[in-house]
mmCIF file of C-alpha atoms in Angstrom:
data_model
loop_
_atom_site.group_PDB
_atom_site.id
_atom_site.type_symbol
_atom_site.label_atom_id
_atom_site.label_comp_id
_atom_site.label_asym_id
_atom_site.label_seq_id
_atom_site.Cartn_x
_atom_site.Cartn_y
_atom_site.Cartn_z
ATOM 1 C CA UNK A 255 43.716 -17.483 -39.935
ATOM 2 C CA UNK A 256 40.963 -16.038 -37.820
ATOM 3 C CA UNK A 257 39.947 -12.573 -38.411
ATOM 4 C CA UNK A 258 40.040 -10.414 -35.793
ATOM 5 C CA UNK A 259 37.366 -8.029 -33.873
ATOM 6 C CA UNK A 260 37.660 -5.086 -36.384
ATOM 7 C CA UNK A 261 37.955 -7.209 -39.900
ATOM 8 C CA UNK A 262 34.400 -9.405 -38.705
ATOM 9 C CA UNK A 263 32.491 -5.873 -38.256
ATOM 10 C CA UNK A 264 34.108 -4.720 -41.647
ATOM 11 C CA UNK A 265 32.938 -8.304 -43.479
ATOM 12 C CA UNK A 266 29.761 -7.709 -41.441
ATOM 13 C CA UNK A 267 28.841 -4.079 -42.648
ATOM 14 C CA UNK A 268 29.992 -4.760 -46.308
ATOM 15 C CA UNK A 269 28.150 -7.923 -46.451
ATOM 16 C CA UNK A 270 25.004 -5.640 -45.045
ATOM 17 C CA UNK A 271 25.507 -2.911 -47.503
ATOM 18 C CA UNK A 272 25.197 -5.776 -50.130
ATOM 19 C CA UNK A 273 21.998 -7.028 -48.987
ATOM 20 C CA UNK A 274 20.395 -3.685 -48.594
ATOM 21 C CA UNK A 275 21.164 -2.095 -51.813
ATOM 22 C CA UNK A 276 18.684 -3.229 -54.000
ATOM 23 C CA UNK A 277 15.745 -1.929 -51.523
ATOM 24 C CA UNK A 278 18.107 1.339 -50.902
ATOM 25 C CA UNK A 279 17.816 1.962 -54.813
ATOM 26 C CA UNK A 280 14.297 0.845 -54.752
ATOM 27 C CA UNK A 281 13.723 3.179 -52.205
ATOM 28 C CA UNK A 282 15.576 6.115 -53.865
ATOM 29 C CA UNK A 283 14.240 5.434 -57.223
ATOM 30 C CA UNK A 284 10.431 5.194 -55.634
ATOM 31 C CA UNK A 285 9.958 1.784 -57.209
ATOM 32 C CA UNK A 286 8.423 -1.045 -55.371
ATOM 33 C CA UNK A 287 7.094 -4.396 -56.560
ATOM 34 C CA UNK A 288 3.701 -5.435 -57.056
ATOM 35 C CA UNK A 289 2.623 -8.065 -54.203
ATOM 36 C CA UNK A 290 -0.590 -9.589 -53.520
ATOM 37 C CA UNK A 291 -2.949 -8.375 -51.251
ATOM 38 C CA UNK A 292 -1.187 -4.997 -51.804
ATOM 39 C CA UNK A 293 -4.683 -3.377 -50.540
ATOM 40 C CA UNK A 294 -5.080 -5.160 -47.398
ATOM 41 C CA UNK A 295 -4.605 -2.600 -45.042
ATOM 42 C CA UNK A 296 -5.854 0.306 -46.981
ATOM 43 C CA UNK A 297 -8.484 -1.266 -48.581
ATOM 44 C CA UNK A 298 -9.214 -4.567 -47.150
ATOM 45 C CA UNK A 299 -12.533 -4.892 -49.553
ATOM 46 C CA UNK A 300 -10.770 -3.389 -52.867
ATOM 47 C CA UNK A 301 -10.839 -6.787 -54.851
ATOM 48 C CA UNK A 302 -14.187 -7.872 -53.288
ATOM 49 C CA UNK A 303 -15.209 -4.673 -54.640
ATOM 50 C CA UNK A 304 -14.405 -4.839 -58.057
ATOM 51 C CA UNK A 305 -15.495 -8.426 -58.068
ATOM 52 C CA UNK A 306 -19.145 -7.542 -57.152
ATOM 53 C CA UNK A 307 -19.636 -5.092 -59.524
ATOM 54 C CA UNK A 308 -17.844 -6.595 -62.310
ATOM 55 C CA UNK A 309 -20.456 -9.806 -61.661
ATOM 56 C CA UNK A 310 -23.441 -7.012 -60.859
ATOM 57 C CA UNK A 311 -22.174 -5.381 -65.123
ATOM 58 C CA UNK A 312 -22.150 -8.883 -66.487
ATOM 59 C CA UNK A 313 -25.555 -9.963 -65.151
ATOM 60 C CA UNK A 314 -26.898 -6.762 -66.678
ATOM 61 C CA UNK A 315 -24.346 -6.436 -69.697
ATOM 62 C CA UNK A 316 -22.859 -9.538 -70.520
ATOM 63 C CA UNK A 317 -20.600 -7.881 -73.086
ATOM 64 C CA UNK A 318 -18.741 -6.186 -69.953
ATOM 65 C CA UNK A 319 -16.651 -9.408 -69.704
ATOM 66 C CA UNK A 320 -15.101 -9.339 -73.037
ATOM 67 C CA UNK A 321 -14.069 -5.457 -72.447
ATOM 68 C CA UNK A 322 -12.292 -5.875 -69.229
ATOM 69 C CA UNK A 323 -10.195 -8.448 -71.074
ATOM 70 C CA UNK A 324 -9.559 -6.311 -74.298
ATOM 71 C CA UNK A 325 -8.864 -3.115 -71.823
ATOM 72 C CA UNK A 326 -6.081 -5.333 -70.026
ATOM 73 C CA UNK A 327 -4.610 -5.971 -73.417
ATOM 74 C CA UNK A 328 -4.827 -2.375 -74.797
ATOM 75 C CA UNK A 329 -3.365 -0.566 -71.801
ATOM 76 C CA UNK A 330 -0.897 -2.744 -70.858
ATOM 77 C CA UNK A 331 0.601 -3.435 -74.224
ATOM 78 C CA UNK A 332 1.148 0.303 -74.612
ATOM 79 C CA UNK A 333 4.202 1.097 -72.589
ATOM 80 C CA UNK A 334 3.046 0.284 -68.978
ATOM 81 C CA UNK A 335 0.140 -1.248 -67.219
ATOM 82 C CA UNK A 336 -1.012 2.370 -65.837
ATOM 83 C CA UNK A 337 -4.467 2.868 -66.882
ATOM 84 C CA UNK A 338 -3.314 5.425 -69.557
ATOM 85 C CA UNK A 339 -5.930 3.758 -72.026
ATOM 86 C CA UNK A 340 -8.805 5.459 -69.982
ATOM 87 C CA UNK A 341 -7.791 9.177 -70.630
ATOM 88 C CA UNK A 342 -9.598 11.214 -72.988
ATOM 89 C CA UNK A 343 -8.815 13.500 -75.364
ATOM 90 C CA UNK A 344 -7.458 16.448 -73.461
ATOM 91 C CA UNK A 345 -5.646 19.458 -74.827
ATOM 92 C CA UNK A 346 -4.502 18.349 -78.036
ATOM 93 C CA UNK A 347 -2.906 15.111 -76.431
ATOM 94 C CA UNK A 348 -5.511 12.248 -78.422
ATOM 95 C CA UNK A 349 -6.433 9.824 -76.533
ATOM 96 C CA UNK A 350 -5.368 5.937 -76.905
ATOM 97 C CA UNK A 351 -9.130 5.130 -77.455
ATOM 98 C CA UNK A 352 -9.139 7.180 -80.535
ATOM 99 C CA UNK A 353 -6.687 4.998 -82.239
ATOM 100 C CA UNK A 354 -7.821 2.700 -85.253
ATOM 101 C CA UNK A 355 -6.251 -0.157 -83.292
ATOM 102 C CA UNK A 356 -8.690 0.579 -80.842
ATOM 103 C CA UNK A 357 -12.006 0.547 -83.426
ATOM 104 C CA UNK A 358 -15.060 -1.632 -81.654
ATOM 105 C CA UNK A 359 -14.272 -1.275 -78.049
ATOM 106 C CA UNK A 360 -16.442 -0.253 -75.302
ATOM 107 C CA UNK A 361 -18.632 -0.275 -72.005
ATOM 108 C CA UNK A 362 -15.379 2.297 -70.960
ATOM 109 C CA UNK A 363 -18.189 3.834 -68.975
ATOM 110 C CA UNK A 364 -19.105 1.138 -67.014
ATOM 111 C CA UNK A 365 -14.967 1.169 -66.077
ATOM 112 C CA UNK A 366 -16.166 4.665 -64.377
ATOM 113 C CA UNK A 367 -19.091 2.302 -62.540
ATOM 114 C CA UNK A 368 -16.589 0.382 -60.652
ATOM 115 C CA UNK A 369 -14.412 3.167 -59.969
ATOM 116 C CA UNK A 370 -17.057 4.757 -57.906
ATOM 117 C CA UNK A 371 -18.287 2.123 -56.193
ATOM 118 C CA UNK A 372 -14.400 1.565 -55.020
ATOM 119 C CA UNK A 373 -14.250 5.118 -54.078
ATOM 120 C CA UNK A 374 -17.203 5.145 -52.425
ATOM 121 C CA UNK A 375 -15.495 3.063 -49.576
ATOM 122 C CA UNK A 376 -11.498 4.133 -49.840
ATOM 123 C CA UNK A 377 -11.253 7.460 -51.452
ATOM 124 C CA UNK A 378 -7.917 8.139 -53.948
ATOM 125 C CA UNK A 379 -7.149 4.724 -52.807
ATOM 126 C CA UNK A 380 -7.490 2.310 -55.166
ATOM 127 C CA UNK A 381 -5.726 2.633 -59.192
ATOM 128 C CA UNK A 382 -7.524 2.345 -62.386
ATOM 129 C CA UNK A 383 -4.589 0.803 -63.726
ATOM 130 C CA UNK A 384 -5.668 -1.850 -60.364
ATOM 131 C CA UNK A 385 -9.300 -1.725 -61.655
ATOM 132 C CA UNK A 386 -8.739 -2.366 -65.121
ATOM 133 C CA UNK A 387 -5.837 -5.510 -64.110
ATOM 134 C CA UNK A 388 -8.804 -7.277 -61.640
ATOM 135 C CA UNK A 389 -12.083 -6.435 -63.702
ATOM 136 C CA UNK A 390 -10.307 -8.699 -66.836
ATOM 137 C CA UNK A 391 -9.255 -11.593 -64.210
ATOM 138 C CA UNK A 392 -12.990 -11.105 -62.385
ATOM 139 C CA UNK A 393 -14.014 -11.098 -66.374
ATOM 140 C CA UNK A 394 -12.276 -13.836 -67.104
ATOM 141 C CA UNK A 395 -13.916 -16.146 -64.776
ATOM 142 C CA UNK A 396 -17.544 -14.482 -65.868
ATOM 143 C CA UNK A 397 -16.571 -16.251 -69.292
ATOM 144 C CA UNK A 398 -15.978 -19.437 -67.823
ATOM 145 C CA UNK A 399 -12.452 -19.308 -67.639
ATOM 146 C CA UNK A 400 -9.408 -19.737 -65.105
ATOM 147 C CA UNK A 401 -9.637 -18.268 -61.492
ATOM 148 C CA UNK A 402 -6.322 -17.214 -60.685
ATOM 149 C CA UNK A 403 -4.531 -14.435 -58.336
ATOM 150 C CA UNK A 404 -2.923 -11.046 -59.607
ATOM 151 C CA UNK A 405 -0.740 -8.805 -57.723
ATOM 152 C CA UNK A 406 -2.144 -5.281 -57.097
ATOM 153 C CA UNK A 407 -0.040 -1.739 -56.389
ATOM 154 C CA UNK A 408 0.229 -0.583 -59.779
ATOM 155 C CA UNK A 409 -0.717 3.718 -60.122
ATOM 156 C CA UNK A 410 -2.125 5.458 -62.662
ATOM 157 C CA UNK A 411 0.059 7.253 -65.150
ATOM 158 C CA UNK A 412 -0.007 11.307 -65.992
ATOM 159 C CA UNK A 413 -0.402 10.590 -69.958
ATOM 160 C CA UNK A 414 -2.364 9.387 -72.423
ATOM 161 C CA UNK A 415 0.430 7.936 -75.568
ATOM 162 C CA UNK A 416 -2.210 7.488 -78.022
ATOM 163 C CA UNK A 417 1.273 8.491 -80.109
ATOM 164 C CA UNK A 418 2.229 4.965 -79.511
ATOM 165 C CA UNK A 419 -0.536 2.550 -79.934
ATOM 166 C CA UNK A 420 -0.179 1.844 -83.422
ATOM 167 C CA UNK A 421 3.576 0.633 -82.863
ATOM 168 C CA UNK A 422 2.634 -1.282 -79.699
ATOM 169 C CA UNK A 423 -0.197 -3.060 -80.377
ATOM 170 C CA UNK A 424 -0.077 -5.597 -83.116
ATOM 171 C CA UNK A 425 -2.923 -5.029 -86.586
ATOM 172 C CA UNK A 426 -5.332 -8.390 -86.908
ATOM 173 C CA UNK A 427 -3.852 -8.252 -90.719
ATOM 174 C CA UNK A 428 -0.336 -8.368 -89.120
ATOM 175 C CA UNK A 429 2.194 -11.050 -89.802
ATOM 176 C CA UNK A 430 2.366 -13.549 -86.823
ATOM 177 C CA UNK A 431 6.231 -13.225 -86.610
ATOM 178 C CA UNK A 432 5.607 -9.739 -85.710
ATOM 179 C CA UNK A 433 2.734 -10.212 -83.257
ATOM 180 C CA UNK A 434 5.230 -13.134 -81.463
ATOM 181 C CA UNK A 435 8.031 -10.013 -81.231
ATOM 182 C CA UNK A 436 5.224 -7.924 -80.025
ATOM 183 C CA UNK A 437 4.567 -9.875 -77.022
ATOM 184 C CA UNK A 438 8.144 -11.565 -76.460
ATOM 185 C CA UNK A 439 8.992 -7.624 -76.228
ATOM 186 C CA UNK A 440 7.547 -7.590 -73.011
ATOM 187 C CA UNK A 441 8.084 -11.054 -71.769
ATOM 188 C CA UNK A 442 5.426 -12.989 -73.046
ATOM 189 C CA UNK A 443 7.013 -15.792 -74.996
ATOM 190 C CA UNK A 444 5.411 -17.914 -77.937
ATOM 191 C CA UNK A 445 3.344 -20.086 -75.794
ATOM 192 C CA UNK A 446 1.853 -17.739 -73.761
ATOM 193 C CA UNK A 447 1.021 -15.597 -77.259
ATOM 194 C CA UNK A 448 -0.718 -18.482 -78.533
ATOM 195 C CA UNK A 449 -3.078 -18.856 -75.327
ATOM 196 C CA UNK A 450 -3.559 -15.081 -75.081
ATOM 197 C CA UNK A 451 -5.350 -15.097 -78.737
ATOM 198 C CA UNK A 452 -7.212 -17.708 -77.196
ATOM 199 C CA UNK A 453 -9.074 -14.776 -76.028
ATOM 200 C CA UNK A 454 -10.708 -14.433 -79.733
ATOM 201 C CA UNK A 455 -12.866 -17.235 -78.482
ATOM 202 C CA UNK A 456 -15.005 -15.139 -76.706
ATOM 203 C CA UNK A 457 -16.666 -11.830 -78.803
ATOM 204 C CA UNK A 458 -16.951 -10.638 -82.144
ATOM 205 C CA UNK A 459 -15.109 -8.796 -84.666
ATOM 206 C CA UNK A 460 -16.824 -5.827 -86.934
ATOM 207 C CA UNK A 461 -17.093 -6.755 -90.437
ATOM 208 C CA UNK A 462 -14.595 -3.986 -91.210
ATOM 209 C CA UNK A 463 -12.041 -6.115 -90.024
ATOM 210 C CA UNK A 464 -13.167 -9.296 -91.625
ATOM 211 C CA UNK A 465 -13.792 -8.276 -95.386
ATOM 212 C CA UNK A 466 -10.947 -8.372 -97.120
ATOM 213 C CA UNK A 467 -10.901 -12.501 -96.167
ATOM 214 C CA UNK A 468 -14.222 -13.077 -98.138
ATOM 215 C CA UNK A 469 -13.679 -10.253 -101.196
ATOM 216 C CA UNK A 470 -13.254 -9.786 -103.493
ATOM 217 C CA UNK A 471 -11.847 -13.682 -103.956
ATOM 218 C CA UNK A 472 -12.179 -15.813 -100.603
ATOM 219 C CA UNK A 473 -9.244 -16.369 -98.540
ATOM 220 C CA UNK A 474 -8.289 -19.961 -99.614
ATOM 221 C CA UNK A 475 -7.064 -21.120 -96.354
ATOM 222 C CA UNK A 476 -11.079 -20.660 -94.908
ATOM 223 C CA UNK A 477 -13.369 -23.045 -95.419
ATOM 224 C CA UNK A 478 -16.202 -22.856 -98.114
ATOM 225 C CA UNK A 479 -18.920 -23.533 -95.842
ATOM 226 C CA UNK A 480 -17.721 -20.855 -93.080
ATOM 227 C CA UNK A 481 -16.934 -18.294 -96.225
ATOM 228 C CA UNK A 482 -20.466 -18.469 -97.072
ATOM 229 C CA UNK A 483 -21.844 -18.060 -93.503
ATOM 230 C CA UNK A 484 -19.035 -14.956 -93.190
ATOM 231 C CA UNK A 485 -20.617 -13.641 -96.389
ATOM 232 C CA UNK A 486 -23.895 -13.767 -94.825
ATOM 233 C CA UNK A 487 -22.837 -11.505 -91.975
ATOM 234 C CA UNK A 488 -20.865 -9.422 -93.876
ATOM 235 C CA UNK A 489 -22.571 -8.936 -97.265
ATOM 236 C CA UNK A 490 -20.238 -6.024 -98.652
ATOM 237 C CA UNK A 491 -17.110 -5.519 -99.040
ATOM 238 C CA UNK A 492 -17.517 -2.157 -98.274
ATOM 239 C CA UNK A 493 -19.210 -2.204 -94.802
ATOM 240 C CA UNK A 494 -20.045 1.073 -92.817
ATOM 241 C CA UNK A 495 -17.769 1.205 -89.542
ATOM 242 C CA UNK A 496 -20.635 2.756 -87.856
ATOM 243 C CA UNK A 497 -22.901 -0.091 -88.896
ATOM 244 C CA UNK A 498 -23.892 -3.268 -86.781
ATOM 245 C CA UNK A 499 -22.160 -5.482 -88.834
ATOM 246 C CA UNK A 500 -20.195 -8.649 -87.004
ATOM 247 C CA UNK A 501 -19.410 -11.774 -86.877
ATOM 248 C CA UNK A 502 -19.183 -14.295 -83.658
ATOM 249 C CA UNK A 503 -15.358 -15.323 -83.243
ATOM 250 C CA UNK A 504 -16.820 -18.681 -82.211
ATOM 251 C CA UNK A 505 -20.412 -19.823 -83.284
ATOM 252 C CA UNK A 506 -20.614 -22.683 -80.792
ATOM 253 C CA UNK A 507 -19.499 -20.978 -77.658
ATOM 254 C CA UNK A 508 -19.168 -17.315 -78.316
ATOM 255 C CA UNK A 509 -19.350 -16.355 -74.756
ATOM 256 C CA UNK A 510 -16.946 -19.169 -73.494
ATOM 257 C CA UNK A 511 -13.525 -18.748 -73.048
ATOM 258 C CA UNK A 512 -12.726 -22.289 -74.233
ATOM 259 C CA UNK A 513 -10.656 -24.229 -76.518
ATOM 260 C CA UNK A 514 -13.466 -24.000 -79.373
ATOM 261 C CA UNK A 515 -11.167 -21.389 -80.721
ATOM 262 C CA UNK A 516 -7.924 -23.593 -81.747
ATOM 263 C CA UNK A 517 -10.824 -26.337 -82.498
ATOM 264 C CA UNK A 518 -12.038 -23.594 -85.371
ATOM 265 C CA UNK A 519 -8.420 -23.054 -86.422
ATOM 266 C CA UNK A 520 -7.563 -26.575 -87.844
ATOM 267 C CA UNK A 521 -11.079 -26.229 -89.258
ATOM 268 C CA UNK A 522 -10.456 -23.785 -91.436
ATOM 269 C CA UNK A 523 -12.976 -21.146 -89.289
ATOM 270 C CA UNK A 524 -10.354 -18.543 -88.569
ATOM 271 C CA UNK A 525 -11.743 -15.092 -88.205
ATOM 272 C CA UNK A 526 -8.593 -12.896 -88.667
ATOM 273 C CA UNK A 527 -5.738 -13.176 -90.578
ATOM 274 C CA UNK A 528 -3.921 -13.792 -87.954
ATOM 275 C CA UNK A 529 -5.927 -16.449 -86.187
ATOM 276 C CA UNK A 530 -5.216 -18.365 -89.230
ATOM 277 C CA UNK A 531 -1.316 -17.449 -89.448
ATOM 278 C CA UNK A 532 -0.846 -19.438 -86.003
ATOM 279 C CA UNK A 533 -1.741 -22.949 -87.820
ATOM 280 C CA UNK A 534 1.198 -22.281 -90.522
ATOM 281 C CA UNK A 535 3.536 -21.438 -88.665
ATOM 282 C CA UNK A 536 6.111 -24.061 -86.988
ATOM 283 C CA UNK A 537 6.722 -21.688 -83.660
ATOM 284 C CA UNK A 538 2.978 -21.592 -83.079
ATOM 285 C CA UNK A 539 1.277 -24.921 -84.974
ATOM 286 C CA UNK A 540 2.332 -26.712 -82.119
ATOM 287 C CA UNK A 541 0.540 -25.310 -79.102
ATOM 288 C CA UNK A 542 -2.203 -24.512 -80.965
ATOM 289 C CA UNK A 543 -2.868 -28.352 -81.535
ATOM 290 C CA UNK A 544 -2.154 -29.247 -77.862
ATOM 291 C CA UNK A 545 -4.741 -26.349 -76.788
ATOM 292 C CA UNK A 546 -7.213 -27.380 -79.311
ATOM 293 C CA UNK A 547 -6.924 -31.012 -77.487
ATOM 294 C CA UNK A 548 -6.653 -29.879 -73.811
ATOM 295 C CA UNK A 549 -8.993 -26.948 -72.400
ATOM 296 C CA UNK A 550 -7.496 -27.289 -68.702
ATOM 297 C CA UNK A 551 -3.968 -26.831 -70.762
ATOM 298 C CA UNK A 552 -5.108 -23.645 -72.668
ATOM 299 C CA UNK A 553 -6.544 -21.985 -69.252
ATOM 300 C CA UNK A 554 -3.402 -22.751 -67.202
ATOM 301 C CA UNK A 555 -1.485 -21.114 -70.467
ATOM 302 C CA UNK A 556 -3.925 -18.129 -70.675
ATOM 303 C CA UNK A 557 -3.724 -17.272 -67.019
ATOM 304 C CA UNK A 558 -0.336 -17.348 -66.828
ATOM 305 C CA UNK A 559 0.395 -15.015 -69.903
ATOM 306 C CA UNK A 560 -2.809 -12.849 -68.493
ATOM 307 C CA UNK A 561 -0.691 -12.616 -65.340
ATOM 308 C CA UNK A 562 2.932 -11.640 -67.634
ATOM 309 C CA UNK A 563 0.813 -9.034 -69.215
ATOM 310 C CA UNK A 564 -1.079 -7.652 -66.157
ATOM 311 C CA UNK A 565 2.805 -6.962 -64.893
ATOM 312 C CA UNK A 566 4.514 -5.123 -68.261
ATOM 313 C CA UNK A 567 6.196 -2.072 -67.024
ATOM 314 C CA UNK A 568 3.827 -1.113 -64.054
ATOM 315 C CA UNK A 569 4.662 2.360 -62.148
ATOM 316 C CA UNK A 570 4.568 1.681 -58.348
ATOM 317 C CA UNK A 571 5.613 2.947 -55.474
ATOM 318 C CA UNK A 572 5.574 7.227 -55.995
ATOM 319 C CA UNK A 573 5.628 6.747 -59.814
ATOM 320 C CA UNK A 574 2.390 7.901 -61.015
ATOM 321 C CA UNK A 575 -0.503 8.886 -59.231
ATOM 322 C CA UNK A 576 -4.045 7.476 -57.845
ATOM 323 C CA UNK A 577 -6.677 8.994 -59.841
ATOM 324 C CA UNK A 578 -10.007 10.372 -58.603
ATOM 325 C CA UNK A 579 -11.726 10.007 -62.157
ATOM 326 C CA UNK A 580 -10.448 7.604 -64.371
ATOM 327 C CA UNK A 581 -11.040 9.821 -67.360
ATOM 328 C CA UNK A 582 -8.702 12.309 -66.181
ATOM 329 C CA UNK A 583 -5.485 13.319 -64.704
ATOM 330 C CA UNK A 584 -5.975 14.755 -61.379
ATOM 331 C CA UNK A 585 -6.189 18.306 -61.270
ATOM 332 C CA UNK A 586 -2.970 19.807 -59.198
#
């Protein structure tokens, strides 16, 4: 039977109300989504920006590279992708770079370099948390990885949760069952974990780290020959933390983001504990083969789980805040 005048407006206006809702709560919550481009208008040269100093650092500091990835990592694996990672030590409240799990890392200044440079042409514009997501995919390609696009409009959060670090991001001497939970917590699955440890190709790990492999018995699962060339970088087993002391991840390519890395795994050449773990276990044996014997596999893998990562948890929309100084909260 056909409805009449009044029942069509009724269908019409609940059938509105339906579509509308989810951008109604969106609205009233003051959440919006990332998007791409999200600086167009208000900052048409933000990402050109970043790129051109992040390529201006790495000609002058090649190191830079490997620190915008391992700042992507660190500050989005701790509750949100808000640039909380940058804060220091304010008032009691400890900083997340004064954690153990974040021991080694650096060039956080040069973070401060790119900043200005961005606020130079779009003042309180532009996020860290923005900043730190593009300066590890700018970084990535400076290490001869992927290209690939990221969505931008994430804000800066109010709080460091240095608190929280050690139960968010996963310990190098960590089982791999619970760095797999640590990522599939949020949304990176077992494939995507796999290609984002890829990232060890590139860098070096402190001797700290590495010692308890080689002494005071070697870790059987590492080869003999790579034991004695880790013994040669690390000659005690009691190494000062303030001390040079290191070892490549990957001697061949060691500023390449490449396959080399799962290459090095079924050789025995394993840096971490955990490197190792993934060619044991059945969840993760698997890729870790197939990226060892496909490079243009592992980067399509690595920038996708870059990408998952980039988008943990981001505050958007009034969430949060731009900050002036990355360093610190902005003063009311």
């Amino acid at each position: 039977m056909p409805l009449n005048r009044k029942e069509m407006a009724r269908t019409i206006s609940s059938a509105l109300i339906f579509l509308l809702l989810p951008l109604l709560l969106q609205f009233y919550s003051g959440k919006s989504e990332l998007q791409f481009n999200y600086y167009a208008q208000s900052c048409p040269r933000a990402e050109e920006i970043i790129k051109e100093q992040v390529v201006r650092l790495y000609s002058k500091h090649g190191n830079t590279a490997v620190s915008w990835v391992r700042n992507l990592f660190h500050d989005c694996m701790v509750k949100s992708c808000d640039a909380s990672l940058l804060l220091e030590t304010v008032n009691g409240i400890e900083s997340e770079k004064a954690s153990p799990r974040s021991f080694g890392m650096r060039n956080f200044k040069y973070v401060n370099t790119i900043k200005a440079a961005v606020e130079s042409e779009c003042p309180m514009t532009v996020s860290c948390a923005d900043i730190v997501a593009l300066s590890a995919r700018d970084g990535v390609v400076m290490l001869g990885g992927p290209r690939f696009e990221m969505k931008t409009g994430r804000r800066d959060s109010t709080e460091s949760y240095g608190a929280a670090v050690e139960d968010s991001i996963p310990n190098h001497n960590d089982s791999i069952s619970l760095v797999l939970s640590r990522f599939q917590s949020i949304g990176v699955d077992v494939e995507g974990t796999v290609a984002l440890l890829g990232s060890h190709s590139v860098g070096r790990v402190h001797c700290v780290n590495l010692v308890h492999r080689i002494y005071p018995t070697v870790d059987p699962t590492i080869d003999p020959d790579y034991a004695e060339y880790l013994k040669r970088r690390c000659p005690t087993p009691d190494p000062d933390p303030q001390a040079v002391l290191y070892s490549r991840n990957d001697r061949e390519t060691p500023m390449i983001l490449d396959n080399n890395y799962y290459k090095n795994l079924l050789g025995h050449k394993g840096l971490l504990m955990v490197d190792q773990q993934l060619t044991s276990d059945p969840l993760t044996s698997p890729y870790v083969e197939k990226m060892a014997a496909d490079n243009g596999y592992f980067h399509d893998q690595f920038s996708r789980a870059v990408v998952l990562l980039s988008e943990n948890n981001p505050l958007t929309g009034d969430q949060g805040e731009i900050r002036k100084d990355c360093r610190f909260v902005n003063s009311n």
